[in-house]
Amino acid sequence: MLKRLSFLCAALIALAACSHNGSDSSAPQPAPAQTSAPAAPASATKPAPASTVQAPAAGSTAAASASTAAAPAAASTAAAATQKPTQPFVDNGKWVEGKNYFTIEPQQPTGNPDKIAVTEAFSYACPACNAFHTTADQIEKSLPSNAVMTYLPVSFRSDENFPLFQRAYYAAKALGVAEKAHDAIYDAVWKTGELASDDLTTGRPKPQSAWPTIDDVAKFYAKYGVDPKQFVAVANSFSVNTQMKRADDMVKAYGVDGTPSIIVNGKYRFTPGSAGGYAQSIELTQWLIAKEAAGK
């Protein structure tokens, strides 16, 4: 009984942290709350649930120039060994367009023409993404051989230090350490507090003067063999600035209004809340891959 109470308390704390700047209350538990983008004009994509605020959609031309911003993370040998064939597409009415998932119009290029790209729009500074990231890992491991996982860091919550972590992701990617440090950086933000912008004891934001900087992030990546000075130089480079701008264009083109969001092949978008939970997110991803592969 005590163990169960402890678990419920921990879950409530996690949900409260995820919803402190906006939640997705439309889904049944255990679906996580969603960190929402700031209010913006309505987009051209199909509407998201009423409980979220939708960001503006950009045209396909902007997204085409952005197609390389969410390049796939390299699959590990173990993950590759567990890949399965694409499941047959069967529409039994379980997943409803406009409720569980949303069609992106027009469909956006992904930069992966030979694979069905599954993209997580995320931020290391997002508490809901932290709660979801082990499920995102499971999604990656469950992908069939015709699909690939990609990551799209967002910046739309400057009040929660998202832009810093978007910059850090692209610098780490350029230096070849983004994948190996992916889970560890979540821990540095949400467990050890090494890179936290919130006070983990109170759950309240720190003063901005106490937020981690790119130099602090560079020290973190030094654990993975990266020279801190080199990391800072790459993080502030023209190349990384360009990738950040392209990522912002992709977020708008995909109609992403909160994190975490999953995009399947630049055509379908959903959140763990609209899917109905974490396990359902894995199932819906697989179903949408099958739907796309079948040309439905």
CSV table of C-alpha atoms in Angstrom, one decimal:
chain,number,residue,atom,x,y,z
A,1,MET,CA,0.0,0.0,0.0
A,2,LEU,CA,2.8,2.4,0.9
A,3,LYS,CA,4.6,1.7,-2.4
A,4,ARG,CA,1.4,2.4,-4.3
A,5,LEU,CA,0.9,5.7,-2.5
A,6,SER,CA,4.5,6.7,-3.2
A,7,PHE,CA,4.0,5.9,-6.9
A,8,LEU,CA,0.8,8.0,-7.0
A,9,CYS,CA,2.4,10.9,-5.3
A,10,ALA,CA,5.3,10.8,-7.7
A,11,ALA,CA,2.9,10.7,-10.7
A,12,LEU,CA,1.0,13.7,-9.4
A,13,ILE,CA,4.2,15.7,-9.0
A,14,ALA,CA,5.3,14.9,-12.5
A,15,LEU,CA,1.9,15.8,-14.0
A,16,ALA,CA,1.9,19.1,-12.0
A,17,ALA,CA,5.3,19.9,-13.4
A,18,CYS,CA,4.2,19.2,-16.9
A,19,SER,CA,1.1,21.4,-16.7
A,20,HIS,CA,2.5,24.5,-15.0
A,21,ASN,CA,2.6,26.4,-18.4
A,22,GLY,CA,-0.3,24.8,-20.1
A,23,SER,CA,-1.7,21.3,-20.2
A,24,ASP,CA,-3.5,19.0,-22.5
A,25,SER,CA,-6.5,17.9,-20.4
A,26,SER,CA,-8.4,16.3,-23.2
A,27,ALA,CA,-6.9,12.9,-22.8
A,28,PRO,CA,-7.5,10.2,-20.1
A,29,GLN,CA,-4.8,9.4,-17.6
A,30,PRO,CA,-2.1,8.3,-17.7
A,31,ALA,CA,-1.6,10.6,-20.7
A,32,PRO,CA,0.9,13.4,-19.7
A,33,ALA,CA,0.3,17.0,-19.7
A,34,GLN,CA,1.8,18.9,-22.7
A,35,THR,CA,4.0,22.0,-22.6
A,36,SER,CA,2.2,24.4,-25.0
A,37,ALA,CA,3.6,27.0,-27.3
A,38,PRO,CA,2.7,30.7,-26.6
A,39,ALA,CA,-0.5,31.8,-28.1
A,40,ALA,CA,-0.3,32.6,-31.8
A,41,PRO,CA,-2.6,33.0,-34.9
A,42,ALA,CA,-4.4,30.0,-36.1
A,43,SER,CA,-2.6,27.8,-38.7
A,44,ALA,CA,-3.5,26.2,-42.0
A,45,THR,CA,-3.2,22.7,-40.6
A,46,LYS,CA,-6.2,20.9,-39.2
A,47,PRO,CA,-7.1,22.1,-35.7
A,48,ALA,CA,-5.6,20.7,-32.6
A,49,PRO,CA,-7.8,19.9,-29.5
A,50,ALA,CA,-9.5,22.9,-27.9
A,51,SER,CA,-7.3,22.6,-24.8
A,52,THR,CA,-4.1,23.5,-26.7
A,53,VAL,CA,-2.9,26.7,-28.4
A,54,GLN,CA,-1.9,26.2,-32.1
A,55,ALA,CA,1.2,27.8,-33.5
A,56,PRO,CA,1.1,29.3,-37.1
A,57,ALA,CA,1.9,26.9,-40.0
A,58,ALA,CA,4.5,27.9,-42.5
A,59,GLY,CA,4.4,27.0,-46.2
A,60,SER,CA,6.0,23.9,-47.6
A,61,THR,CA,8.9,25.9,-49.1
A,62,ALA,CA,10.1,26.9,-45.7
A,63,ALA,CA,9.9,23.3,-44.5
A,64,ALA,CA,11.7,22.1,-47.6
A,65,SER,CA,14.7,24.3,-46.7
A,66,ALA,CA,14.4,22.9,-43.2
A,67,SER,CA,14.4,19.2,-44.2
A,68,THR,CA,17.9,18.6,-42.9
A,69,ALA,CA,17.4,20.1,-39.5
A,70,ALA,CA,15.9,16.9,-38.0
A,71,ALA,CA,18.4,14.4,-39.4
A,72,PRO,CA,17.9,10.8,-38.0
A,73,ALA,CA,19.8,9.7,-35.0
A,74,ALA,CA,22.0,6.7,-35.9
A,75,ALA,CA,20.4,3.4,-34.9
A,76,SER,CA,22.2,1.3,-32.5
A,77,THR,CA,23.1,-2.3,-33.4
A,78,ALA,CA,20.7,-3.6,-30.7
A,79,ALA,CA,17.9,-1.5,-32.0
A,80,ALA,CA,18.5,-2.5,-35.6
A,81,ALA,CA,18.5,-6.2,-34.6
A,82,THR,CA,15.0,-5.8,-33.1
A,83,GLN,CA,13.4,-4.0,-36.1
A,84,LYS,CA,10.4,-5.8,-37.5
A,85,PRO,CA,8.6,-5.7,-40.8
A,86,THR,CA,5.9,-3.0,-41.2
A,87,GLN,CA,2.6,-4.3,-39.8
A,88,PRO,CA,-0.3,-4.6,-42.3
A,89,PHE,CA,-2.6,-1.6,-42.3
A,90,VAL,CA,-5.9,-2.3,-40.7
A,91,ASP,CA,-8.4,0.5,-40.0
A,92,ASN,CA,-10.8,-0.8,-37.4
A,93,GLY,CA,-11.9,2.7,-36.3
A,94,LYS,CA,-9.8,2.9,-33.2
A,95,TRP,CA,-7.8,5.9,-34.3
A,96,VAL,CA,-9.8,8.9,-35.4
A,97,GLU,CA,-8.4,11.7,-37.5
A,98,GLY,CA,-9.0,15.1,-35.8
A,99,LYS,CA,-9.2,13.5,-32.4
A,100,ASN,CA,-6.2,11.1,-31.9
A,101,TYR,CA,-4.1,12.4,-34.7
A,102,PHE,CA,-4.1,15.4,-37.2
A,103,THR,CA,-3.1,15.6,-40.8
A,104,ILE,CA,-0.5,18.2,-41.8
A,105,GLU,CA,-1.6,20.0,-44.9
A,106,PRO,CA,0.4,20.2,-47.1
A,107,GLN,CA,2.6,17.2,-46.3
A,108,GLN,CA,6.1,18.4,-45.5
A,109,PRO,CA,9.4,16.9,-46.9
A,110,THR,CA,11.4,15.1,-44.2
A,111,GLY,CA,14.9,14.7,-45.8
A,112,ASN,CA,14.5,11.0,-45.6
A,113,PRO,CA,13.0,10.0,-48.9
A,114,ASP,CA,13.8,6.3,-48.5
A,115,LYS,CA,12.4,6.0,-45.0
A,116,ILE,CA,9.2,6.9,-43.1
A,117,ALA,CA,10.5,9.5,-40.7
A,118,VAL,CA,9.1,9.5,-37.1
A,119,THR,CA,10.0,12.8,-35.5
A,120,GLU,CA,9.8,13.9,-31.9
A,121,ALA,CA,9.4,17.6,-31.4
A,122,PHE,CA,10.9,18.1,-27.9
A,123,SER,CA,13.0,20.2,-25.5
A,124,TYR,CA,15.3,18.9,-22.8
A,125,ALA,CA,13.9,21.7,-20.7
A,126,CYS,CA,10.3,20.5,-21.1
A,127,PRO,CA,9.1,18.5,-18.1
A,128,ALA,CA,6.5,16.6,-20.2
A,129,CYS,CA,9.3,15.6,-22.6
A,130,ASN,CA,11.3,14.4,-19.7
A,131,ALA,CA,8.4,12.2,-18.6
A,132,PHE,CA,7.9,10.9,-22.1
A,133,HIS,CA,11.5,10.4,-23.3
A,134,THR,CA,11.7,6.7,-22.2
A,135,THR,CA,8.6,6.1,-24.3
A,136,ALA,CA,10.2,7.9,-27.2
A,137,ASP,CA,13.1,5.5,-26.8
A,138,GLN,CA,10.7,2.6,-27.0
A,139,ILE,CA,9.1,4.1,-30.1
A,140,GLU,CA,12.5,4.2,-31.7
A,141,LYS,CA,13.3,0.6,-30.8
A,142,SER,CA,9.8,-0.5,-32.1
A,143,LEU,CA,10.3,1.0,-35.5
A,144,PRO,CA,10.0,-1.3,-38.5
A,145,SER,CA,12.9,-1.5,-41.0
A,146,ASN,CA,11.3,1.1,-43.3
A,147,ALA,CA,11.1,3.8,-40.7
A,148,VAL,CA,13.7,6.0,-38.9
A,149,MET,CA,13.6,8.2,-35.8
A,150,THR,CA,14.5,11.9,-35.9
A,151,TYR,CA,14.5,14.6,-33.3
A,152,LEU,CA,13.3,18.2,-33.7
A,153,PRO,CA,14.3,20.5,-30.8
A,154,VAL,CA,11.9,23.5,-30.3
A,155,SER,CA,12.6,27.0,-29.0
A,156,PHE,CA,9.1,28.4,-28.6
A,157,ARG,CA,9.3,28.8,-24.8
A,158,SER,CA,12.1,31.2,-24.2
A,159,ASP,CA,10.6,31.7,-20.7
A,160,GLU,CA,11.7,28.1,-19.9
A,161,ASN,CA,15.2,28.3,-21.6
A,162,PHE,CA,14.2,26.2,-24.6
A,163,PRO,CA,16.4,28.1,-27.0
A,164,LEU,CA,19.6,27.2,-25.1
A,165,PHE,CA,18.8,23.5,-25.3
A,166,GLN,CA,17.9,23.7,-29.0
A,167,ARG,CA,21.3,25.3,-29.6
A,168,ALA,CA,23.0,22.6,-27.4
A,169,TYR,CA,21.3,19.8,-29.4
A,170,TYR,CA,22.6,21.0,-32.7
A,171,ALA,CA,26.1,21.6,-31.4
A,172,ALA,CA,26.2,18.1,-29.9
A,173,LYS,CA,24.8,16.7,-33.1
A,174,ALA,CA,27.6,18.4,-35.1
A,175,LEU,CA,30.2,17.0,-32.7
A,176,GLY,CA,28.8,13.5,-32.8
A,177,VAL,CA,27.6,13.2,-29.2
A,178,ALA,CA,23.9,14.0,-29.4
A,179,GLU,CA,22.7,10.4,-29.5
A,180,LYS,CA,25.0,9.0,-26.8
A,181,ALA,CA,24.2,11.9,-24.3
A,182,HIS,CA,20.5,12.1,-25.2
A,183,ASP,CA,19.1,10.4,-22.0
A,184,ALA,CA,21.9,11.8,-19.8
A,185,ILE,CA,21.1,15.4,-20.6
A,186,TYR,CA,17.5,14.8,-19.4
A,187,ASP,CA,19.0,13.6,-16.1
A,188,ALA,CA,21.2,16.6,-15.9
A,189,VAL,CA,18.2,18.9,-16.2
A,190,TRP,CA,15.6,16.9,-14.2
A,191,LYS,CA,17.5,14.6,-11.7
A,192,THR,CA,20.9,16.0,-10.7
A,193,GLY,CA,19.8,19.6,-11.5
A,194,GLU,CA,23.2,20.3,-13.1
A,195,LEU,CA,21.5,22.0,-16.1
A,196,ALA,CA,18.2,22.9,-14.5
A,197,SER,CA,16.4,26.1,-15.1
A,198,ASP,CA,13.9,25.2,-12.4
A,199,ASP,CA,14.6,24.7,-8.7
A,200,LEU,CA,14.0,21.0,-8.4
A,201,THR,CA,13.2,21.2,-4.7
A,202,THR,CA,10.3,23.8,-5.1
A,203,GLY,CA,9.4,23.1,-8.7
A,204,ARG,CA,9.6,26.9,-9.4
A,205,PRO,CA,11.6,28.6,-12.1
A,206,LYS,CA,15.0,29.9,-11.0
A,207,PRO,CA,15.8,33.6,-11.7
A,208,GLN,CA,17.2,33.9,-15.2
A,209,SER,CA,20.5,35.0,-13.8
A,210,ALA,CA,20.8,31.4,-12.3
A,211,TRP,CA,19.9,29.6,-15.5
A,212,PRO,CA,22.5,27.3,-17.1
A,213,THR,CA,24.5,28.9,-20.0
A,214,ILE,CA,26.1,27.4,-23.1
A,215,ASP,CA,29.3,27.2,-21.1
A,216,ASP,CA,27.6,25.1,-18.5
A,217,VAL,CA,26.3,22.8,-21.2
A,218,ALA,CA,29.8,22.6,-22.7
A,219,LYS,CA,31.1,21.3,-19.3
A,220,PHE,CA,28.4,18.6,-19.4
A,221,TYR,CA,29.4,17.4,-22.8
A,222,ALA,CA,33.1,17.4,-21.8
A,223,LYS,CA,32.1,14.1,-20.1
A,224,TYR,CA,31.7,12.7,-23.6
A,225,GLY,CA,35.1,13.7,-24.8
A,226,VAL,CA,34.2,17.1,-26.3
A,227,ASP,CA,36.5,20.1,-25.7
A,228,PRO,CA,34.4,22.8,-23.9
A,229,LYS,CA,35.9,25.6,-26.0
A,230,GLN,CA,35.2,23.7,-29.2
A,231,PHE,CA,31.6,23.0,-28.1
A,232,VAL,CA,30.9,26.7,-27.4
A,233,ALA,CA,32.5,27.7,-30.7
A,234,VAL,CA,30.3,25.2,-32.6
A,235,ALA,CA,27.2,26.2,-30.6
A,236,ASN,CA,27.6,29.8,-31.7
A,237,SER,CA,28.5,29.0,-35.3
A,238,PHE,CA,26.7,30.2,-38.4
A,239,SER,CA,25.8,26.5,-39.1
A,240,VAL,CA,24.1,26.0,-35.8
A,241,ASN,CA,22.3,29.3,-36.0
A,242,THR,CA,21.0,28.3,-39.5
A,243,GLN,CA,19.8,24.9,-38.2
A,244,MET,CA,18.0,26.6,-35.4
A,245,LYS,CA,16.2,28.8,-37.8
A,246,ARG,CA,15.3,25.9,-40.0
A,247,ALA,CA,14.0,24.0,-37.0
A,248,ASP,CA,11.7,26.9,-36.1
A,249,ASP,CA,10.4,26.9,-39.6
A,250,MET,CA,9.7,23.1,-39.4
A,251,VAL,CA,7.8,23.5,-36.1
A,252,LYS,CA,5.5,26.1,-37.8
A,253,ALA,CA,5.1,24.0,-40.9
A,254,TYR,CA,4.2,20.9,-38.9
A,255,GLY,CA,1.7,22.9,-36.8
A,256,VAL,CA,3.4,21.8,-33.6
A,257,ASP,CA,1.8,23.7,-30.7
A,258,GLY,CA,3.3,21.8,-27.7
A,259,THR,CA,5.8,19.3,-26.6
A,260,PRO,CA,6.2,16.4,-26.8
A,261,SER,CA,4.7,15.9,-30.3
A,262,ILE,CA,5.2,13.1,-32.7
A,263,ILE,CA,5.2,13.7,-36.5
A,264,VAL,CA,5.0,10.8,-38.9
A,265,ASN,CA,6.6,11.4,-42.3
A,266,GLY,CA,5.8,15.1,-42.3
A,267,LYS,CA,2.1,14.1,-42.8
A,268,TYR,CA,0.6,13.2,-39.4
A,269,ARG,CA,0.9,14.8,-36.0
A,270,PHE,CA,-0.2,13.7,-32.5
A,271,THR,CA,0.7,14.2,-28.8
A,272,PRO,CA,0.7,11.6,-26.1
A,273,GLY,CA,-2.5,13.3,-24.8
A,274,SER,CA,-4.4,13.0,-28.1
A,275,ALA,CA,-3.2,9.3,-28.4
A,276,GLY,CA,-4.5,8.5,-25.0
A,277,GLY,CA,-1.3,7.8,-23.1
A,278,TYR,CA,2.3,6.5,-23.4
A,279,ALA,CA,1.5,3.0,-24.6
A,280,GLN,CA,-1.1,4.3,-27.0
A,281,SER,CA,1.6,6.6,-28.5
A,282,ILE,CA,3.7,3.6,-29.4
A,283,GLU,CA,0.7,1.9,-30.9
A,284,LEU,CA,-0.5,4.9,-32.8
A,285,THR,CA,3.0,5.5,-34.2
A,286,GLN,CA,3.1,2.0,-35.6
A,287,TRP,CA,-0.4,2.4,-37.0
A,288,LEU,CA,0.4,5.6,-38.8
A,289,ILE,CA,3.6,4.1,-40.2
A,290,ALA,CA,1.5,1.2,-41.6
A,291,LYS,CA,-1.0,3.7,-43.0
A,292,GLU,CA,1.7,5.8,-44.7
A,293,ALA,CA,3.4,2.6,-46.1
A,294,ALA,CA,0.1,1.4,-47.5
A,295,GLY,CA,-0.5,4.8,-49.1
A,296,LYS,CA,-3.8,5.3,-47.3
